[in-house]
Tab-separated table of C-alpha atoms in Angstrom:
chain	number	residue	atom	x	y	z
A	403	UNK	CA	-0.189	-0.189	0.103
A	404	UNK	CA	1.177	3.283	-0.730
A	405	UNK	CA	2.003	5.771	1.919
A	406	UNK	CA	0.546	9.242	1.441
A	407	UNK	CA	3.190	12.002	0.648
A	408	UNK	CA	3.626	14.109	3.599
A	409	UNK	CA	2.050	17.567	3.413
A	410	UNK	CA	4.678	20.459	2.897
A	411	UNK	CA	3.859	21.810	6.507
A	412	UNK	CA	1.193	21.118	9.181
A	413	UNK	CA	-1.811	23.691	9.109
A	414	UNK	CA	-1.302	24.670	12.385
A	415	UNK	CA	2.230	25.737	11.548
A	416	UNK	CA	2.936	29.577	12.302
A	417	UNK	CA	-0.436	29.937	13.663
A	418	UNK	CA	-0.789	32.304	16.660
A	419	UNK	CA	-1.851	31.152	20.520
A	420	UNK	CA	-5.361	30.388	20.552
A	421	UNK	CA	-7.851	28.077	19.107
A	422	UNK	CA	-8.357	27.351	15.317
A	423	UNK	CA	-10.415	25.737	12.655
A	424	UNK	CA	-9.327	24.272	9.251
A	425	UNK	CA	-10.765	21.389	6.793
A	426	UNK	CA	-8.729	18.935	5.463
A	427	UNK	CA	-9.474	18.248	1.671
A	428	UNK	CA	-10.162	14.585	0.610
A	429	UNK	CA	-12.048	14.447	-2.676
A	430	UNK	CA	-15.125	15.521	-4.622
A	431	UNK	CA	-18.101	13.162	-4.585
A	432	UNK	CA	-20.737	12.302	-6.955
A	433	UNK	CA	-23.363	14.247	-5.264
A	434	UNK	CA	-20.910	17.343	-6.566
A	435	UNK	CA	-20.134	17.825	-2.855
A	436	UNK	CA	-16.594	18.439	-1.647
A	437	UNK	CA	-15.683	15.864	1.223
A	438	UNK	CA	-13.095	17.253	4.084
A	439	UNK	CA	-12.674	16.350	7.709
A	440	UNK	CA	-12.623	19.175	10.615
A	441	UNK	CA	-9.639	19.564	12.135
A	442	UNK	CA	-9.176	22.151	15.308
A	443	UNK	CA	-6.173	23.029	17.273
A	444	UNK	CA	-5.400	24.819	20.478
A	445	UNK	CA	-1.836	26.483	20.372
A	446	UNK	CA	-0.265	27.409	23.679
A	447	UNK	CA	2.056	30.475	24.462
A	448	UNK	CA	4.948	28.138	25.004
A	449	UNK	CA	6.737	25.845	22.381
A	450	UNK	CA	6.121	22.223	23.246
A	451	UNK	CA	4.949	18.569	21.657
A	452	UNK	CA	2.062	18.254	19.136
A	453	UNK	CA	-0.345	15.803	20.615
A	454	UNK	CA	-3.188	14.636	17.971
A	455	UNK	CA	-6.487	13.454	19.080
A	456	UNK	CA	-8.599	11.322	16.483
A	457	UNK	CA	-12.192	10.422	16.399
A	458	UNK	CA	-14.813	9.266	14.924
A	459	UNK	CA	-13.471	6.426	12.659
A	460	UNK	CA	-16.446	4.937	12.938
A	461	UNK	CA	-19.843	6.444	12.400
A	462	UNK	CA	-22.039	4.800	14.932
A	463	UNK	CA	-19.475	5.940	17.936
A	464	UNK	CA	-21.348	9.234	18.304
A	465	UNK	CA	-20.134	10.033	21.974
A	466	UNK	CA	-16.397	11.110	21.468
A	467	UNK	CA	-17.108	14.156	19.587
A	468	UNK	CA	-19.392	15.616	22.290
A	469	UNK	CA	-16.765	14.712	24.947
A	470	UNK	CA	-14.126	16.441	22.787
A	471	UNK	CA	-16.204	19.477	22.689
A	472	UNK	CA	-16.187	19.621	26.406
A	473	UNK	CA	-12.105	19.229	26.215
A	474	UNK	CA	-11.749	21.805	23.575
A	475	UNK	CA	-13.879	24.405	25.628
A	476	UNK	CA	-11.880	23.911	28.647
A	477	UNK	CA	-8.446	24.141	27.381
A	478	UNK	CA	-6.730	27.598	27.881
A	479	UNK	CA	-3.791	28.470	25.552
A	480	UNK	CA	-2.183	30.369	28.652
A	481	UNK	CA	-1.776	27.421	30.269
A	482	UNK	CA	-0.529	25.348	27.315
A	483	UNK	CA	2.755	24.194	25.996
A	484	UNK	CA	2.835	22.935	22.431
A	485	UNK	CA	-0.306	22.156	20.399
A	486	UNK	CA	-3.460	19.933	20.519
A	487	UNK	CA	-4.844	19.171	17.325
A	488	UNK	CA	-8.188	17.581	17.427
A	489	UNK	CA	-10.140	15.864	14.385
A	490	UNK	CA	-13.497	14.966	16.325
A	491	UNK	CA	-15.118	13.419	12.756
A	492	UNK	CA	-12.723	11.293	10.741
A	493	UNK	CA	-15.623	9.520	8.819
A	494	UNK	CA	-18.316	11.852	8.157
A	495	UNK	CA	-20.142	9.503	5.534
A	496	UNK	CA	-20.068	7.117	8.084
A	497	UNK	CA	-21.458	9.188	11.040
A	498	UNK	CA	-24.202	10.639	8.524
A	499	UNK	CA	-25.301	6.829	7.926
A	500	UNK	CA	-24.820	6.134	11.576
A	501	UNK	CA	-22.731	3.179	10.153
A	502	UNK	CA	-19.494	1.559	11.706
A	503	UNK	CA	-18.634	1.908	8.078
A	504	UNK	CA	-17.996	4.099	4.867
A	505	UNK	CA	-21.210	3.686	2.734
A	506	UNK	CA	-18.965	2.192	-0.540
A	507	UNK	CA	-19.232	-0.918	-2.436
A	508	UNK	CA	-16.014	-2.471	-2.877
A	509	UNK	CA	-12.927	-2.908	-1.093
A	510	UNK	CA	-12.174	-2.675	3.084
A	511	UNK	CA	-15.084	-0.262	4.070
A	512	UNK	CA	-13.646	-0.160	7.966
A	513	UNK	CA	-11.632	2.892	8.245
A	514	UNK	CA	-9.964	1.817	11.469
A	515	UNK	CA	-8.172	-1.007	9.593
A	516	UNK	CA	-7.069	0.926	6.432
A	517	UNK	CA	-4.125	3.197	7.497
A	518	UNK	CA	-1.897	4.770	6.385
A	519	UNK	CA	-4.360	4.724	3.064
A	520	UNK	CA	-4.006	5.319	-0.601
A	521	UNK	CA	-4.394	8.783	-2.572
A	522	UNK	CA	-5.713	6.707	-5.675
A	523	UNK	CA	-7.615	3.961	-3.639
A	524	UNK	CA	-10.901	3.384	-2.243
A	525	UNK	CA	-12.866	6.225	-0.771
A	526	UNK	CA	-12.061	5.002	2.764
A	527	UNK	CA	-8.280	4.488	1.974
A	528	UNK	CA	-8.587	8.126	0.634
A	529	UNK	CA	-9.954	8.862	4.216
A	530	UNK	CA	-6.819	7.344	5.694
A	531	UNK	CA	-4.384	9.004	3.631
A	532	UNK	CA	-5.868	12.792	4.257
A	533	UNK	CA	-5.619	11.641	7.908
A	534	UNK	CA	-2.284	10.420	7.559
A	535	UNK	CA	-0.887	13.162	5.276
A	536	UNK	CA	-2.453	16.196	7.679
A	537	UNK	CA	-2.513	14.895	10.950
A	538	UNK	CA	-0.508	11.664	11.785
A	539	UNK	CA	2.687	12.431	10.199
A	540	UNK	CA	3.201	15.651	12.047
A	541	UNK	CA	2.104	14.679	15.449
A	542	UNK	CA	4.469	13.364	18.451
A	543	UNK	CA	1.897	11.507	20.321
A	544	UNK	CA	-1.472	10.109	19.066
A	545	UNK	CA	-4.758	9.589	21.044
A	546	UNK	CA	-7.503	7.547	18.830
A	547	UNK	CA	-10.778	7.544	20.543
A	548	UNK	CA	-13.603	5.241	20.048
A	549	UNK	CA	-16.613	4.077	22.153
A	550	UNK	CA	-19.253	1.742	22.186
A	551	UNK	CA	-21.673	2.322	19.082
A	552	UNK	CA	-25.031	1.549	17.729
A	553	UNK	CA	-24.657	-2.207	19.336
A	554	UNK	CA	-24.940	-0.365	23.000
A	555	UNK	CA	-21.635	-1.644	24.275
A	556	UNK	CA	-19.988	0.144	27.445
A	557	UNK	CA	-16.341	0.536	27.299
A	558	UNK	CA	-13.418	1.940	29.736
A	559	UNK	CA	-10.113	0.860	28.614
A	560	UNK	CA	-6.618	2.227	26.898
A	561	UNK	CA	-4.923	0.190	24.059
A	562	UNK	CA	-1.505	0.145	22.880
A	563	UNK	CA	-0.003	-1.950	19.988
A	564	UNK	CA	1.116	-5.021	20.915
A	565	UNK	CA	3.895	-5.148	18.284
A	566	UNK	CA	5.469	-1.755	19.651
A	567	UNK	CA	8.857	-2.320	21.143
A	568	UNK	CA	11.478	-0.263	23.008
A	569	UNK	CA	11.157	3.494	23.905
A	570	UNK	CA	7.559	3.654	21.932
A	571	UNK	CA	6.048	0.730	23.413
A	572	UNK	CA	7.185	2.266	26.923
A	573	UNK	CA	5.986	5.589	26.266
A	574	UNK	CA	2.621	4.221	25.099
A	575	UNK	CA	1.997	2.388	27.887
A	576	UNK	CA	2.865	5.328	30.128
A	577	UNK	CA	0.697	7.235	28.573
A	578	UNK	CA	-2.214	4.580	28.779
A	579	UNK	CA	-1.583	4.905	32.532
A	580	UNK	CA	-1.715	8.468	32.457
A	581	UNK	CA	-4.992	8.541	30.755
A	582	UNK	CA	-6.171	6.548	34.053
A	583	UNK	CA	-8.852	4.312	32.673
A	584	UNK	CA	-9.013	0.767	34.995
A	585	UNK	CA	-7.903	-1.590	31.767
A	586	UNK	CA	-4.706	-1.367	29.477
A	587	UNK	CA	-4.887	-3.815	26.820
A	588	UNK	CA	-1.590	-4.917	24.444
A	589	UNK	CA	-3.906	-5.153	21.563
A	590	UNK	CA	-3.324	-5.979	17.396
A	591	UNK	CA	-3.588	-2.480	16.188
A	592	UNK	CA	-2.632	-3.379	12.626
A	593	UNK	CA	-3.867	-1.139	9.858
A	594	UNK	CA	-4.967	1.204	12.633
A	595	UNK	CA	-4.029	5.255	13.063
A	596	UNK	CA	-2.266	3.871	16.366
A	597	UNK	CA	-0.431	1.002	14.466
A	598	UNK	CA	0.758	3.795	11.592
A	599	UNK	CA	1.907	6.257	14.427
A	600	UNK	CA	3.565	3.727	16.340
A	601	UNK	CA	5.609	2.391	13.187
A	602	UNK	CA	6.567	5.797	12.668
A	603	UNK	CA	8.513	5.787	16.021
A	604	UNK	CA	6.160	7.636	18.122
A	605	UNK	CA	4.011	6.751	20.929
A	606	UNK	CA	0.059	6.333	20.260
A	607	UNK	CA	-2.810	4.652	22.309
A	608	UNK	CA	-6.230	3.976	21.494
A	609	UNK	CA	-9.143	4.841	24.074
A	610	UNK	CA	-12.491	3.179	24.267
A	611	UNK	CA	-14.710	4.875	26.640
A	612	UNK	CA	-18.429	5.155	27.119
A	613	UNK	CA	-21.024	4.424	24.597
A	614	UNK	CA	-24.198	5.841	22.335
A	615	UNK	CA	-27.188	6.865	23.884
A	616	UNK	CA	-26.772	6.199	27.331
A	617	UNK	CA	-28.485	8.887	29.041
A	618	UNK	CA	-27.527	12.118	30.848
A	619	UNK	CA	-26.101	9.991	33.895
A	620	UNK	CA	-23.780	7.876	32.125
A	621	UNK	CA	-23.047	10.234	29.429
A	622	UNK	CA	-21.738	12.834	32.024
A	623	UNK	CA	-19.769	10.322	33.592
A	624	UNK	CA	-17.765	8.930	30.801
A	625	UNK	CA	-17.709	12.800	29.335
A	626	UNK	CA	-15.697	13.245	32.711
A	627	UNK	CA	-13.642	10.319	32.439
A	628	UNK	CA	-12.385	11.248	28.554
A	629	UNK	CA	-11.485	14.851	29.907
A	630	UNK	CA	-9.916	13.715	32.713
A	631	UNK	CA	-7.997	11.171	30.911
A	632	UNK	CA	-7.045	13.462	28.252
A	633	UNK	CA	-5.632	16.197	30.831
A	634	UNK	CA	-3.634	13.192	32.285
A	635	UNK	CA	-1.974	12.748	29.099
A	636	UNK	CA	-1.481	16.381	28.809
A	637	UNK	CA	0.374	16.452	32.341
A	638	UNK	CA	2.296	13.575	31.388
A	639	UNK	CA	3.283	15.062	28.062
A	640	UNK	CA	4.535	18.000	29.995
A	641	UNK	CA	1.868	20.202	28.244
A	642	UNK	CA	0.460	21.247	31.115
A	643	UNK	CA	1.530	21.767	34.989
A	644	UNK	CA	0.763	19.057	37.329
A	645	UNK	CA	1.360	15.383	38.618
A	646	UNK	CA	1.194	12.580	36.243
A	647	UNK	CA	-0.417	9.882	39.003
A	648	UNK	CA	-3.425	8.180	37.329
A	649	UNK	CA	-6.468	8.295	39.174
A	650	UNK	CA	-6.720	4.652	39.857
A	651	UNK	CA	-4.688	3.194	42.537
A	652	UNK	CA	-3.896	-0.054	40.163
A	653	UNK	CA	-4.718	-0.662	36.618
A	654	UNK	CA	-5.129	-4.191	34.902
A	655	UNK	CA	-2.581	-4.861	32.090
A	656	UNK	CA	-3.576	-7.866	29.729
A	657	UNK	CA	-3.010	-8.940	26.248
A	658	UNK	CA	-4.669	-11.161	23.481
A	659	UNK	CA	-4.215	-14.580	25.538
A	660	UNK	CA	-6.421	-12.846	28.517
A	661	UNK	CA	-9.115	-11.386	26.227
A	662	UNK	CA	-11.898	-13.708	26.737
A	663	UNK	CA	-15.071	-12.725	24.993
A	664	UNK	CA	-18.708	-14.080	25.415
A	665	UNK	CA	-21.069	-13.514	22.235
A	666	UNK	CA	-24.295	-14.644	21.558
A	667	UNK	CA	-24.502	-17.216	19.106
A	668	UNK	CA	-27.988	-16.817	18.114
A	669	UNK	CA	-30.050	-13.649	17.423
A	670	UNK	CA	-32.669	-12.504	19.597
A	671	UNK	CA	-33.480	-9.805	22.535
A	672	UNK	CA	-30.711	-9.439	24.922
A	673	UNK	CA	-31.316	-9.187	28.583
A	674	UNK	CA	-28.228	-8.114	30.057
A	675	UNK	CA	-27.045	-8.607	33.473
A	676	UNK	CA	-24.363	-5.492	33.733
A	677	UNK	CA	-25.739	-2.587	32.479
A	678	UNK	CA	-24.012	0.479	34.484
A	679	UNK	CA	-20.567	2.241	34.208
A	680	UNK	CA	-19.868	1.198	37.699
A	681	UNK	CA	-20.101	-2.661	36.108
A	682	UNK	CA	-17.019	-2.059	33.938
A	683	UNK	CA	-13.884	-3.428	35.813
A	684	UNK	CA	-16.293	-5.418	38.134
A	685	UNK	CA	-14.553	-9.142	39.314
A	686	UNK	CA	-16.467	-11.848	37.478
A	687	UNK	CA	-16.407	-15.314	38.675
A	688	UNK	CA	-16.632	-18.505	36.089
A	689	UNK	CA	-20.327	-19.365	35.847
A	690	UNK	CA	-21.613	-15.714	36.510
A	691	UNK	CA	-24.575	-15.111	34.409
A	692	UNK	CA	-23.899	-12.148	32.005
A	693	UNK	CA	-27.222	-12.214	30.200
A	694	UNK	CA	-29.765	-14.405	28.042
A	695	UNK	CA	-30.914	-14.170	24.719
A	696	UNK	CA	-34.639	-14.321	24.324
A	697	UNK	CA	-36.364	-15.422	21.053
A	698	UNK	CA	-38.636	-12.626	20.427
A	699	UNK	CA	-41.348	-14.393	18.713
A	700	UNK	CA	-41.720	-17.527	21.258
A	701	UNK	CA	-40.640	-15.091	24.216
A	702	UNK	CA	-38.489	-18.506	24.962
A	703	UNK	CA	-34.967	-18.087	26.223
A	704	UNK	CA	-32.445	-19.452	23.796
A	705	UNK	CA	-29.057	-18.948	25.209
A	706	UNK	CA	-27.683	-18.184	28.430
A	707	UNK	CA	-24.399	-16.447	28.468
A	708	UNK	CA	-21.974	-17.695	31.496
A	709	UNK	CA	-18.464	-16.238	32.064
A	710	UNK	CA	-16.095	-19.229	31.389
A	711	UNK	CA	-13.135	-17.569	33.600
A	712	UNK	CA	-12.709	-15.677	36.730
A	713	UNK	CA	-11.445	-12.153	35.630
A	714	UNK	CA	-12.595	-8.762	35.179
A	715	UNK	CA	-15.440	-7.211	33.084
A	716	UNK	CA	-13.819	-4.792	30.506
A	717	UNK	CA	-16.671	-4.493	28.093
A	718	UNK	CA	-20.556	-5.119	28.703
A	719	UNK	CA	-23.572	-4.393	26.505
A	720	UNK	CA	-27.305	-2.835	27.294
A	721	UNK	CA	-30.256	-5.005	26.621
A	722	UNK	CA	-31.328	-5.050	23.480
A	723	UNK	CA	-31.583	-6.777	19.652
A	724	UNK	CA	-28.548	-8.609	18.871
A	725	UNK	CA	-27.723	-10.522	15.920
A	726	UNK	CA	-25.797	-14.124	15.945
A	727	UNK	CA	-22.067	-13.254	16.479
A	728	UNK	CA	-22.517	-9.881	17.713
A	729	UNK	CA	-20.153	-8.575	20.272
A	730	UNK	CA	-21.909	-9.215	24.067
A	731	UNK	CA	-19.292	-9.438	26.914
A	732	UNK	CA	-15.636	-9.452	27.792
A	733	UNK	CA	-13.438	-10.694	30.366
A	734	UNK	CA	-9.675	-9.717	31.349
A	735	UNK	CA	-8.724	-13.597	32.531
A	736	UNK	CA	-7.174	-12.767	35.830
A	737	UNK	CA	-4.739	-15.834	35.384
A	738	UNK	CA	-3.296	-14.075	32.621
A	739	UNK	CA	-3.304	-10.255	33.411
A	740	UNK	CA	-1.167	-8.738	35.905
A	741	UNK	CA	-2.225	-5.213	37.892
A	742	UNK	CA	0.105	-2.160	37.566
A	743	UNK	CA	0.479	-0.472	40.999
A	744	UNK	CA	0.474	2.945	41.004
A	745	UNK	CA	3.934	3.560	41.463
A	746	UNK	CA	5.152	0.455	39.574
A	747	UNK	CA	6.538	0.155	36.042
């Protein structure tokens, strides 16, 4: 896959201190509209690192842009060193369709696995190329923010690329810790924005927090977590003053070998046993009932979803319609995970 040529200079180059906005060009559509991507940045009074924040890779994950507005509205240039660059909607076509994927009829429509993109490729590859060219190639560190989408999942973790090594791995893990969510996942992030930035030799993390249409209380809880997490990363990078101690006294680090998913194998209506933000992080014993699948026609229970291992619930799902094979619940197997103490590596 052809790596997009870098732009001559970042759009924020030479801008004065303060908040700014521009649009990244992508292409022209059949409708006659020009497809562009929104880019916000806040430049501090002093020079410092460039932190990139990406969201809206999946169009059904509508929560992160709302929380990023709260973050940007509270970010004061007078207390900032460096530049914070935010792209709140990376796939506007998917957002307009409230779909996880770009609405196109060939190739891979999942922007999340399409980086660094291709300038003359599919529409999804063009989006990835524009994001790479105008944002990812110019940042010193990256946060790629996701949430539960139309499937009704609740999330609360950070990810780093399991393929990262050396100083890049160490710094990515440090930023995960600084973000402060209870789970840190060494994940397979090939083809993602995080994986691409990591391959350039710079730290990058994925953030999975909140979900869509959760109601005022839960949305407020997750907005605070996201804003506080971003502030923690700014402190860790020396971009704002303050300590770097994560808010959780311990965080659970786990890899793919500890990731245990429990998904429905038949479609129906899910009755979830774990639907509250505080349920994420709860210790689950093997045999615990996570949920039941109900046949909407006969009203019979067709499947009981049970925890197969002892561990910690790191994503869950609201009650509602599920298709066979949909994501349901996930547990970090405590036998293959380890706790990171607040003062430890």
